[in-house]
mmCIF file of C-alpha atoms in Angstrom:
data_model
loop_
_atom_site.group_PDB
_atom_site.id
_atom_site.type_symbol
_atom_site.label_atom_id
_atom_site.label_comp_id
_atom_site.label_asym_id
_atom_site.label_seq_id
_atom_site.Cartn_x
_atom_site.Cartn_y
_atom_site.Cartn_z
ATOM 1 C CA MET Z 170 214.664 168.111 40.257
ATOM 2 C CA PHE Z 171 213.425 171.079 38.342
ATOM 3 C CA ASN Z 172 215.663 173.048 40.875
ATOM 4 C CA ARG Z 173 215.749 177.193 41.563
ATOM 5 C CA LEU Z 174 213.744 177.402 38.319
ATOM 6 C CA TRP Z 175 210.573 179.276 39.878
ATOM 7 C CA ARG Z 176 212.406 180.814 42.786
ATOM 8 C CA TYR Z 177 211.927 184.422 41.764
ATOM 9 C CA VAL Z 178 208.316 184.349 39.305
ATOM 10 C CA SER Z 179 207.342 187.317 39.784
ATOM 11 C CA ALA Z 180 203.589 188.315 41.450
ATOM 12 C CA ALA Z 181 201.706 189.169 38.480
ATOM 13 C CA LEU Z 182 203.366 185.923 36.559
ATOM 14 C CA VAL Z 183 201.725 184.150 39.981
ATOM 15 C CA ALA Z 184 198.571 186.304 40.052
ATOM 16 C CA SER Z 185 197.841 185.190 35.917
ATOM 17 C CA LEU Z 186 197.898 181.113 37.057
ATOM 18 C CA VAL Z 187 194.798 182.315 40.102
ATOM 19 C CA ILE Z 188 192.743 183.753 37.598
ATOM 20 C CA GLY Z 189 193.505 181.593 33.746
ATOM 21 C CA ARG Z 190 191.579 179.272 35.827
ATOM 22 C CA ALA Z 191 190.198 177.458 32.304
ATOM 23 C CA ALA Z 192 191.559 173.420 31.676
ATOM 24 C CA HIS Z 193 194.608 174.442 28.533
ATOM 25 C CA ALA Z 194 193.569 170.813 26.567
ATOM 26 C CA ILE Z 195 195.628 170.695 23.156
ATOM 27 C CA THR Z 196 194.908 167.807 20.943
ATOM 28 C CA PRO Z 197 197.317 165.062 21.199
ATOM 29 C CA GLU Z 198 198.556 164.084 17.550
ATOM 30 C CA THR Z 199 198.754 160.763 16.953
ATOM 31 C CA ALA Z 200 202.055 159.345 16.767
ATOM 32 C CA PRO Z 201 202.612 158.383 13.414
ATOM 33 C CA VAL Z 202 202.621 154.451 12.764
ATOM 34 C CA THR Z 203 204.608 153.878 9.313
ATOM 35 C CA ILE Z 204 207.611 154.442 12.054
ATOM 36 C CA PRO Z 205 208.449 152.061 14.534
ATOM 37 C CA HIS Z 206 208.974 152.859 18.068
ATOM 38 C CA GLY Z 207 209.238 151.142 21.265
ATOM 39 C CA GLY Z 208 211.186 148.574 20.336
ATOM 40 C CA ILE Z 209 214.473 147.563 21.592
ATOM 41 C CA VAL Z 210 217.494 147.979 19.390
ATOM 42 C CA GLU Z 211 220.304 147.169 22.715
ATOM 43 C CA ARG Z 212 220.657 145.740 26.239
ATOM 44 C CA GLN Z 213 223.528 145.653 28.830
ATOM 45 C CA PRO Z 214 224.195 145.185 32.344
ATOM 46 C CA LEU Z 215 224.380 148.772 34.329
ATOM 47 C CA LYS Z 216 227.482 149.470 35.762
ATOM 48 C CA ALA Z 217 226.920 148.555 39.677
ATOM 49 C CA ASP Z 218 228.336 152.556 40.486
ATOM 50 C CA TYR Z 219 224.699 153.075 39.086
ATOM 51 C CA GLY Z 220 222.265 150.848 39.694
ATOM 52 C CA LEU Z 221 220.050 150.445 43.375
ATOM 53 C CA ALA Z 222 220.596 148.656 46.142
ATOM 54 C CA GLU Z 223 217.099 146.810 46.086
ATOM 55 C CA ALA Z 224 217.465 145.341 42.359
ATOM 56 C CA GLY Z 225 217.620 142.084 41.544
ATOM 57 C CA ALA Z 226 219.057 142.119 38.323
ATOM 58 C CA GLN Z 227 219.924 146.138 36.617
ATOM 59 C CA PHE Z 228 220.694 146.786 32.953
ATOM 60 C CA SER Z 229 220.902 149.492 30.763
ATOM 61 C CA ILE Z 230 218.935 149.978 27.540
ATOM 62 C CA ARG Z 231 218.675 151.827 24.074
ATOM 63 C CA TYR Z 232 215.104 151.907 22.197
ATOM 64 C CA SER Z 233 213.640 153.015 18.960
ATOM 65 C CA SER Z 234 211.474 156.109 18.890
ATOM 66 C CA ILE Z 235 210.138 158.861 17.395
ATOM 67 C CA ASP Z 236 211.562 162.556 17.489
ATOM 68 C CA GLY Z 237 208.926 164.212 19.944
ATOM 69 C CA VAL Z 238 209.864 167.572 19.421
ATOM 70 C CA ASP Z 239 209.186 167.245 15.571
ATOM 71 C CA GLY Z 240 206.969 164.506 15.488
ATOM 72 C CA ILE Z 241 207.407 162.159 12.067
ATOM 73 C CA GLU Z 242 211.846 161.723 13.052
ATOM 74 C CA ALA Z 243 212.375 157.739 14.248
ATOM 75 C CA ARG Z 244 215.030 157.727 17.288
ATOM 76 C CA GLU Z 245 217.266 155.635 18.958
ATOM 77 C CA ASP Z 246 217.125 156.705 23.260
ATOM 78 C CA THR Z 247 218.910 155.071 25.878
ATOM 79 C CA GLY Z 248 217.451 154.025 30.010
ATOM 80 C CA ALA Z 249 217.411 151.628 32.570
ATOM 81 C CA VAL Z 250 215.919 148.742 33.761
ATOM 82 C CA PHE Z 251 215.761 147.760 37.361
ATOM 83 C CA LEU Z 252 213.768 144.257 38.561
ATOM 84 C CA PRO Z 253 213.179 143.587 42.321
ATOM 85 C CA LYS Z 254 215.643 140.589 43.838
ATOM 86 C CA GLY Z 255 213.635 137.343 44.879
ATOM 87 C CA PRO Z 256 211.772 135.130 41.672
ATOM 88 C CA THR Z 257 209.661 136.425 39.279
ATOM 89 C CA PRO Z 258 205.436 136.302 40.127
ATOM 90 C CA GLN Z 259 203.358 135.044 37.762
ATOM 91 C CA GLY Z 260 202.408 137.203 34.743
ATOM 92 C CA GLY Z 261 205.695 139.602 36.060
ATOM 93 C CA TRP Z 262 206.260 141.807 37.623
ATOM 94 C CA PRO Z 263 204.387 145.598 38.033
ATOM 95 C CA VAL Z 264 205.828 148.296 36.478
ATOM 96 C CA VAL Z 265 206.913 151.920 38.001
ATOM 97 C CA VAL Z 266 208.233 153.951 34.962
ATOM 98 C CA TRP Z 267 210.611 156.430 36.734
ATOM 99 C CA ALA Z 268 210.398 159.861 35.033
ATOM 100 C CA HIS Z 269 214.045 162.260 36.274
ATOM 101 C CA GLY Z 270 214.291 165.572 36.826
ATOM 102 C CA THR Z 271 216.528 168.455 35.648
ATOM 103 C CA VAL Z 272 220.173 167.459 35.269
ATOM 104 C CA GLY Z 273 220.647 169.363 31.967
ATOM 105 C CA ILE Z 274 220.296 169.744 27.688
ATOM 106 C CA ALA Z 275 224.140 167.427 27.604
ATOM 107 C CA SER Z 276 224.321 163.939 26.663
ATOM 108 C CA ALA Z 277 226.445 163.385 29.485
ATOM 109 C CA CYS Z 278 223.376 164.117 32.098
ATOM 110 C CA ALA Z 279 221.704 161.187 31.099
ATOM 111 C CA PRO Z 280 220.603 159.427 34.707
ATOM 112 C CA SER Z 281 221.682 155.884 33.890
ATOM 113 C CA LEU Z 282 225.546 156.762 32.853
ATOM 114 C CA ASN Z 283 225.574 159.205 36.275
ATOM 115 C CA VAL Z 284 225.464 158.137 40.416
ATOM 116 C CA ARG Z 285 221.801 158.923 40.995
ATOM 117 C CA SER Z 286 220.727 161.661 43.998
ATOM 118 C CA PRO Z 287 220.839 159.608 47.419
ATOM 119 C CA ARG Z 288 217.168 160.118 47.271
ATOM 120 C CA ASP Z 289 216.122 159.087 44.272
ATOM 121 C CA ILE Z 290 217.771 156.089 45.583
ATOM 122 C CA GLN Z 291 215.672 156.178 48.440
ATOM 123 C CA TYR Z 292 212.423 156.406 46.531
ATOM 124 C CA LEU Z 293 213.239 154.377 44.212
ATOM 125 C CA ASP Z 294 214.693 151.810 46.830
ATOM 126 C CA THR Z 295 210.999 151.957 47.491
ATOM 127 C CA TRP Z 296 209.321 150.314 44.854
ATOM 128 C CA LEU Z 297 211.601 148.148 44.012
ATOM 129 C CA SER Z 298 211.386 146.379 47.577
ATOM 130 C CA LEU Z 299 207.864 146.871 46.757
ATOM 131 C CA GLY Z 300 208.003 144.107 44.260
ATOM 132 C CA PHE Z 301 207.469 146.692 41.039
ATOM 133 C CA ALA Z 302 210.537 146.663 38.378
ATOM 134 C CA VAL Z 303 211.767 150.276 37.737
ATOM 135 C CA VAL Z 304 212.293 151.444 34.184
ATOM 136 C CA ALA Z 305 214.313 154.609 33.878
ATOM 137 C CA PRO Z 306 214.256 156.928 30.499
ATOM 138 C CA ASP Z 307 216.739 159.208 30.135
ATOM 139 C CA TYR Z 308 215.067 161.560 27.849
ATOM 140 C CA ALA Z 309 215.820 162.444 24.306
ATOM 141 C CA GLY Z 310 219.183 163.583 24.162
ATOM 142 C CA LEU Z 311 220.139 162.379 27.092
ATOM 143 C CA GLY Z 312 222.385 158.973 26.487
ATOM 144 C CA SER Z 313 221.638 159.416 22.415
ATOM 145 C CA ARG Z 314 222.651 162.565 19.993
ATOM 146 C CA GLY Z 315 220.023 165.252 19.293
ATOM 147 C CA LEU Z 316 220.305 168.339 22.455
ATOM 148 C CA HIS Z 317 217.926 167.465 25.035
ATOM 149 C CA HIS Z 318 214.716 169.454 24.594
ATOM 150 C CA TYR Z 319 214.307 170.642 28.326
ATOM 151 C CA LEU Z 320 210.525 170.660 29.208
ATOM 152 C CA ASN Z 321 209.267 169.934 25.431
ATOM 153 C CA SER Z 322 206.105 167.654 26.348
ATOM 154 C CA ARG Z 323 205.681 165.340 23.637
ATOM 155 C CA ALA Z 324 209.175 164.301 23.597
ATOM 156 C CA GLU Z 325 209.136 163.775 27.236
ATOM 157 C CA ALA Z 326 206.711 161.781 26.435
ATOM 158 C CA TYR Z 327 207.380 159.470 23.568
ATOM 159 C CA SER Z 328 211.004 158.913 26.137
ATOM 160 C CA VAL Z 329 209.452 157.888 28.608
ATOM 161 C CA LEU Z 330 205.791 155.720 26.454
ATOM 162 C CA ASP Z 331 209.199 153.772 24.076
ATOM 163 C CA SER Z 332 211.193 153.637 27.032
ATOM 164 C CA LEU Z 333 208.342 150.976 28.596
ATOM 165 C CA LEU Z 334 207.325 149.362 25.952
ATOM 166 C CA ALA Z 335 211.522 148.476 25.222
ATOM 167 C CA ALA Z 336 211.364 147.061 28.405
ATOM 168 C CA ARG Z 337 207.800 145.006 28.710
ATOM 169 C CA SER Z 338 209.584 144.164 25.078
ATOM 170 C CA VAL Z 339 212.463 141.288 26.591
ATOM 171 C CA PHE Z 340 211.776 141.524 30.342
ATOM 172 C CA PRO Z 341 209.076 139.794 32.920
ATOM 173 C CA LEU Z 342 207.277 142.825 32.935
ATOM 174 C CA GLN Z 343 203.086 143.397 33.578
ATOM 175 C CA ASN Z 344 200.897 144.898 32.120
ATOM 176 C CA ARG Z 345 200.617 146.482 34.868
ATOM 177 C CA VAL Z 346 202.165 150.029 34.740
ATOM 178 C CA VAL Z 347 202.271 153.813 37.462
ATOM 179 C CA LEU Z 348 204.210 156.404 36.065
ATOM 180 C CA ILE Z 349 205.991 158.246 38.585
ATOM 181 C CA GLY Z 350 207.789 161.838 38.854
ATOM 182 C CA GLN Z 351 209.530 164.265 40.346
ATOM 183 C CA SER Z 352 209.491 168.669 39.303
ATOM 184 C CA GLN Z 353 210.607 168.504 35.732
ATOM 185 C CA GLY Z 354 209.941 164.349 35.942
ATOM 186 C CA ALA Z 355 206.321 165.155 37.051
ATOM 187 C CA HIS Z 356 205.895 167.196 33.543
ATOM 188 C CA ALA Z 357 207.455 164.277 31.366
ATOM 189 C CA ALA Z 358 205.145 161.821 33.221
ATOM 190 C CA PHE Z 359 201.408 164.204 33.133
ATOM 191 C CA ALA Z 360 202.804 164.322 29.827
ATOM 192 C CA ALA Z 361 202.815 161.106 28.898
ATOM 193 C CA ALA Z 362 199.822 159.973 30.145
ATOM 194 C CA GLY Z 363 197.758 162.438 28.201
ATOM 195 C CA TYR Z 364 199.398 161.336 24.530
ATOM 196 C CA GLN Z 365 199.841 157.291 25.982
ATOM 197 C CA PRO Z 366 196.269 156.847 24.208
ATOM 198 C CA GLN Z 367 196.904 157.939 21.410
ATOM 199 C CA TYR Z 368 200.946 157.082 21.019
ATOM 200 C CA ALA Z 369 200.660 154.155 22.963
ATOM 201 C CA PRO Z 370 197.459 152.333 23.734
ATOM 202 C CA ASP Z 371 197.849 149.317 24.508
ATOM 203 C CA VAL Z 372 199.202 150.612 27.805
ATOM 204 C CA LYS Z 373 197.908 149.855 30.653
ATOM 205 C CA ILE Z 374 197.976 152.879 33.074
ATOM 206 C CA ILE Z 375 196.673 152.034 36.528
ATOM 207 C CA ALA Z 376 198.086 155.918 38.034
ATOM 208 C CA THR Z 377 199.949 158.935 37.349
ATOM 209 C CA ILE Z 378 201.675 160.341 40.576
ATOM 210 C CA LEU Z 379 203.749 163.135 40.697
ATOM 211 C CA THR Z 380 205.772 165.587 43.327
ATOM 212 C CA GLY Z 381 206.482 169.003 42.568
ATOM 213 C CA THR Z 382 204.889 169.394 39.321
ATOM 214 C CA PRO Z 383 205.493 171.863 36.572
ATOM 215 C CA TYR Z 384 202.346 174.029 35.053
ATOM 216 C CA PHE Z 385 202.114 176.026 31.348
ATOM 217 C CA ASN Z 386 199.098 176.748 31.194
ATOM 218 C CA ALA Z 387 197.624 179.642 28.869
ATOM 219 C CA GLN Z 388 198.769 182.958 30.626
ATOM 220 C CA THR Z 389 202.345 181.974 31.408
ATOM 221 C CA SER Z 390 204.325 184.257 29.916
ATOM 222 C CA ALA Z 391 207.877 181.792 29.238
ATOM 223 C CA GLY Z 392 209.904 185.792 28.662
ATOM 224 C CA LYS Z 393 208.042 187.119 31.442
ATOM 225 C CA LEU Z 394 209.465 184.451 33.851
ATOM 226 C CA PHE Z 395 212.712 184.538 32.819
ATOM 227 C CA SER Z 396 213.012 187.817 32.652
ATOM 228 C CA SER Z 397 211.179 188.321 35.684
ATOM 229 C CA GLN Z 398 213.915 189.325 39.745
ATOM 230 C CA PRO Z 399 213.382 191.406 42.435
ATOM 231 C CA ASP Z 400 216.735 191.619 42.706
ATOM 232 C CA PRO Z 401 217.882 192.888 40.596
ATOM 233 C CA GLY Z 402 221.859 192.971 41.407
ATOM 234 C CA ALA Z 403 222.081 189.627 42.321
ATOM 235 C CA PRO Z 404 222.625 186.853 40.241
ATOM 236 C CA ASP Z 405 219.726 184.568 39.319
ATOM 237 C CA PRO Z 406 219.333 181.120 38.840
ATOM 238 C CA LYS Z 407 216.842 181.448 36.505
ATOM 239 C CA ILE Z 408 219.536 181.663 33.605
ATOM 240 C CA PRO Z 409 220.521 178.501 32.987
ATOM 241 C CA TYR Z 410 216.745 177.744 31.446
ATOM 242 C CA ALA Z 411 216.486 180.379 29.767
ATOM 243 C CA MET Z 412 219.313 179.195 27.604
ATOM 244 C CA TYR Z 413 217.949 175.614 27.408
ATOM 245 C CA MET Z 414 215.159 177.976 25.872
ATOM 246 C CA PHE Z 415 217.186 179.668 23.924
ATOM 247 C CA LEU Z 416 219.206 176.018 22.155
ATOM 248 C CA SER Z 417 216.552 174.010 21.774
ATOM 249 C CA ALA Z 418 215.383 177.930 19.727
ATOM 250 C CA ALA Z 419 218.325 177.288 17.933
ATOM 251 C CA ASP Z 420 218.729 173.485 17.549
ATOM 252 C CA ARG Z 421 215.272 174.225 14.666
ATOM 253 C CA ASP Z 422 217.081 177.217 13.363
ATOM 254 C CA PRO Z 423 220.691 176.880 13.672
ATOM 255 C CA SER Z 424 220.048 180.337 11.624
ATOM 256 C CA LEU Z 425 219.363 182.806 15.091
ATOM 257 C CA ASN Z 426 222.063 184.203 16.639
ATOM 258 C CA PRO Z 427 223.176 184.199 20.231
ATOM 259 C CA ALA Z 428 224.348 187.957 20.365
ATOM 260 C CA LYS Z 429 221.468 188.845 19.282
ATOM 261 C CA TYR Z 430 219.902 187.309 22.518
ATOM 262 C CA PHE Z 431 222.795 187.567 25.204
ATOM 263 C CA SER Z 432 224.767 190.075 26.590
ATOM 264 C CA PRO Z 433 229.008 189.566 25.262
ATOM 265 C CA GLN Z 434 228.515 188.664 29.803
ATOM 266 C CA ALA Z 435 226.283 185.725 29.052
ATOM 267 C CA LEU Z 436 227.551 184.613 25.774
ATOM 268 C CA PRO Z 437 230.314 182.287 27.758
ATOM 269 C CA VAL Z 438 228.246 180.567 30.096
ATOM 270 C CA LEU Z 439 225.768 180.111 27.148
ATOM 271 C CA ARG Z 440 228.959 178.348 25.102
ATOM 272 C CA GLU Z 441 228.788 175.725 27.976
ATOM 273 C CA ALA Z 442 225.253 175.337 28.508
ATOM 274 C CA HIS Z 443 226.172 172.704 25.468
ATOM 275 C CA THR Z 444 228.119 169.857 27.606
ATOM 276 C CA LEU Z 445 227.414 171.150 31.782
ATOM 277 C CA CYS Z 446 224.743 169.440 33.760
ATOM 278 C CA ILE Z 447 222.354 171.520 35.819
ATOM 279 C CA ASP Z 448 224.250 172.429 38.916
ATOM 280 C CA THR Z 449 227.674 172.719 38.060
ATOM 281 C CA LEU Z 450 226.207 174.538 35.309
ATOM 282 C CA THR Z 451 224.627 177.004 37.684
ATOM 283 C CA ASP Z 452 227.346 177.636 39.410
ATOM 284 C CA ARG Z 453 229.407 179.015 36.419
ATOM 285 C CA SER Z 454 226.853 181.167 35.932
ATOM 286 C CA THR Z 455 226.224 182.634 39.371
ATOM 287 C CA ALA Z 456 229.803 182.880 39.852
ATOM 288 C CA ALA Z 457 229.552 185.408 36.514
ATOM 289 C CA GLY Z 458 227.162 186.785 38.313
ATOM 290 C CA LEU Z 459 224.652 186.746 35.825
ATOM 291 C CA ASN Z 460 220.606 188.043 36.218
ATOM 292 C CA ALA Z 461 218.264 189.374 33.018
ATOM 293 C CA GLY Z 462 219.758 193.219 33.313
ATOM 294 C CA ASN Z 463 223.141 191.422 32.744
ATOM 295 C CA SER Z 464 222.838 188.582 30.113
ATOM 296 C CA MET Z 465 219.586 189.265 28.407
ATOM 297 C CA GLN Z 466 219.019 191.285 25.279
ATOM 298 C CA PRO Z 467 215.371 192.287 24.664
ATOM 299 C CA ASP Z 468 214.625 190.128 21.292
ATOM 300 C CA ILE Z 469 215.388 187.166 23.987
ATOM 301 C CA GLN Z 470 211.509 187.563 25.129
ATOM 302 C CA LYS Z 471 210.152 186.957 22.578
ATOM 303 C CA LEU Z 472 211.590 184.227 21.521
ATOM 304 C CA LEU Z 473 211.014 182.184 24.681
ATOM 305 C CA ASP Z 474 207.470 183.212 24.392
ATOM 306 C CA SER Z 475 207.303 181.869 21.233
ATOM 307 C CA GLN Z 476 208.462 178.599 23.386
ATOM 308 C CA THR Z 477 205.972 178.540 25.680
ATOM 309 C CA PRO Z 478 203.216 175.992 23.264
ATOM 310 C CA SER Z 479 205.380 172.533 23.298
ATOM 311 C CA LEU Z 480 205.996 173.514 27.471
ATOM 312 C CA ARG Z 481 202.331 172.433 27.594
ATOM 313 C CA TYR Z 482 200.197 169.331 28.215
ATOM 314 C CA PRO Z 483 198.732 168.176 25.105
ATOM 315 C CA THR Z 484 195.529 167.403 27.380
ATOM 316 C CA LEU Z 485 194.521 168.027 31.622
ATOM 317 C CA ARG Z 486 192.148 164.916 31.563
ATOM 318 C CA ILE Z 487 193.475 161.790 32.329
ATOM 319 C CA GLN Z 488 191.914 158.195 31.431
ATOM 320 C CA HIS Z 489 193.052 156.685 35.268
ATOM 321 C CA PRO Z 490 193.263 158.560 38.767
ATOM 322 C CA VAL Z 491 196.412 161.343 39.026
ATOM 323 C CA PHE Z 492 198.185 161.976 42.530
ATOM 324 C CA ILE Z 493 199.532 165.253 43.330
ATOM 325 C CA GLY Z 494 201.575 165.501 45.859
ATOM 326 C CA MET Z 495 202.907 169.757 47.076
ATOM 327 C CA GLY Z 496 204.981 170.874 49.738
ATOM 328 C CA SER Z 497 204.102 173.795 51.192
ATOM 329 C CA GLU Z 498 207.252 175.062 50.822
ATOM 330 C CA ASP Z 499 208.285 174.180 47.625
ATOM 331 C CA ASN Z 500 210.153 177.189 45.928
ATOM 332 C CA ASP Z 501 210.878 175.684 43.270
ATOM 333 C CA VAL Z 502 208.242 174.968 41.384
ATOM 334 C CA PRO Z 503 205.387 177.286 43.748
ATOM 335 C CA LEU Z 504 202.431 176.263 45.611
ATOM 336 C CA ILE Z 505 199.979 177.965 44.242
ATOM 337 C CA MET Z 506 200.934 177.180 40.330
ATOM 338 C CA GLN Z 507 200.863 173.618 41.688
ATOM 339 C CA GLN Z 508 197.669 174.461 43.217
ATOM 340 C CA ALA Z 509 197.127 175.669 39.960
ATOM 341 C CA PHE Z 510 197.369 172.536 37.880
ATOM 342 C CA ALA Z 511 195.469 170.834 40.324
ATOM 343 C CA ARG Z 512 192.776 172.135 40.418
ATOM 344 C CA ASP Z 513 192.608 172.935 37.126
ATOM 345 C CA VAL Z 514 193.015 168.831 36.064
ATOM 346 C CA THR Z 515 190.391 168.170 38.498
ATOM 347 C CA LYS Z 516 188.517 169.923 37.430
ATOM 348 C CA ALA Z 517 189.268 168.516 33.958
ATOM 349 C CA GLY Z 518 187.486 165.562 34.806
ATOM 350 C CA THR Z 519 190.717 164.056 35.979
ATOM 351 C CA LYS Z 520 189.933 161.672 39.304
ATOM 352 C CA THR Z 521 192.554 163.093 41.719
ATOM 353 C CA LEU Z 522 194.107 163.230 44.958
ATOM 354 C CA VAL Z 523 195.820 166.089 46.811
ATOM 355 C CA ARG Z 524 197.688 166.034 48.800
ATOM 356 C CA VAL Z 525 200.219 168.771 50.766
ATOM 357 C CA TYR Z 526 202.966 168.597 52.692
ATOM 358 C CA GLN Z 527 203.311 171.102 55.359
ATOM 359 C CA GLY Z 528 206.563 172.278 56.249
ATOM 360 C CA LEU Z 529 208.174 170.577 53.717
ATOM 361 C CA ASP Z 530 210.032 171.862 49.948
ATOM 362 C CA HIS Z 531 210.224 170.960 46.443
ATOM 363 C CA ASP Z 532 213.358 167.881 47.158
ATOM 364 C CA ALA Z 533 211.369 167.098 51.277
ATOM 365 C CA THR Z 534 208.453 165.758 49.430
ATOM 366 C CA VAL Z 535 209.053 163.559 47.451
ATOM 367 C CA ASN Z 536 210.542 160.443 50.526
ATOM 368 C CA PRO Z 537 207.543 161.669 52.442
ATOM 369 C CA SER Z 538 204.590 161.412 49.583
ATOM 370 C CA LEU Z 539 205.604 157.431 49.842
ATOM 371 C CA ARG Z 540 203.062 157.609 52.745
ATOM 372 C CA ASP Z 541 200.334 158.441 51.256
ATOM 373 C CA THR Z 542 200.822 157.610 47.234
ATOM 374 C CA VAL Z 543 201.702 153.476 48.511
ATOM 375 C CA PRO Z 544 198.528 152.677 49.910
ATOM 376 C CA PHE Z 545 196.836 154.708 47.319
ATOM 377 C CA LEU Z 546 198.314 152.170 44.106
ATOM 378 C CA LEU Z 547 197.955 149.322 45.849
ATOM 379 C CA GLN Z 548 194.232 150.409 46.623
ATOM 380 C CA LEU Z 549 194.304 151.010 42.932
ATOM 381 C CA MET Z 550 196.207 148.234 41.765
ATOM 382 C CA SER Z 551 193.121 145.450 44.883
ATOM 383 C CA THR Z 552 190.009 147.039 42.720
ATOM 384 C CA LYS Z 553 190.964 146.841 39.657
ATOM 385 C CA LYS Z 554 192.464 142.561 40.247
ATOM 386 C CA GLY Z 555 188.864 142.550 41.835
ATOM 387 C CA ALA Z 556 186.999 144.073 38.964
ATOM 388 C CA ARG Z 557 189.044 141.551 36.627
ATOM 389 C CA ALA Z 558 188.275 138.298 39.374
ATOM 390 C CA GLN Z 559 184.011 139.293 39.502
#
């Protein structure tokens, strides 16, 4: 999940999301055709402890992809595939591609290498029980080589799409796909929907389903986001995310000196950000009393702002229906940010269904949203099936 990143977003930043309603679109780059991607490299049974109760068979996979950070380097990434119980239907299983929330940036934090949260287990088991296979990418750098560039939209999208292509090449899966994501995963799923026409044009996406969606429009400043703090004396849970952004920048430019951007008090925690998963890292940062005032040097704002373009979506105009769910009590990704996203996506010409879940927060929205997303998706599948039969 996106955790507590947005809890202390400044009033000025939130206001800018209301003022800056114009859709921000970046033309998606066409993936280099000379680089193979979306092929299966390895598959093996998934460790039972990391599995799902409703799965009839479950596998870990390694697949070929393209580094979405630079857009040119071949790489291999990992994920998991869960098949429903029972006989395979004619033509294969319809597919849910599950884009997970924040886990950290260390390879060992990959969901396929860990027990999933009770929330996610309940959610994914529901889709399996309805007869959907689940393809669950880890994202580049999680379970695979290199650093996970947190919230890099193209890197997330390539991981999501290539995991699907690879899974379809070896498992009995239909070319009827729904992209689903929560929090960081919503960011990944929507980015994948934007890149799909150019990067994986043969994939037939029925719908994209999102809850708790982060949105970086042209007015969003990562520098302001991470340096704002209502209570200057209290530990700030945004600090680990600022560290993730710095580490992404430093991965591309190793000459960056951490001491220029973080205080001596923060540097020990920064070093741990490479290896600790998000919950433990946040606890470590809080125990050290880190906040914007005592951990960040003045130069950090400019560096963080330089990372913001890589967080934006390639387009807001999607060629299939998009469900956007949000909790009225979401403090992790504020309701006003999600409302701005829904408004801009709809204004861009995307067919949307928007639901606000009263009294529910960021995590609590996920499973209750099924009461809307299941009929939403089944209706779309029925309509498309009927259209093909005519």
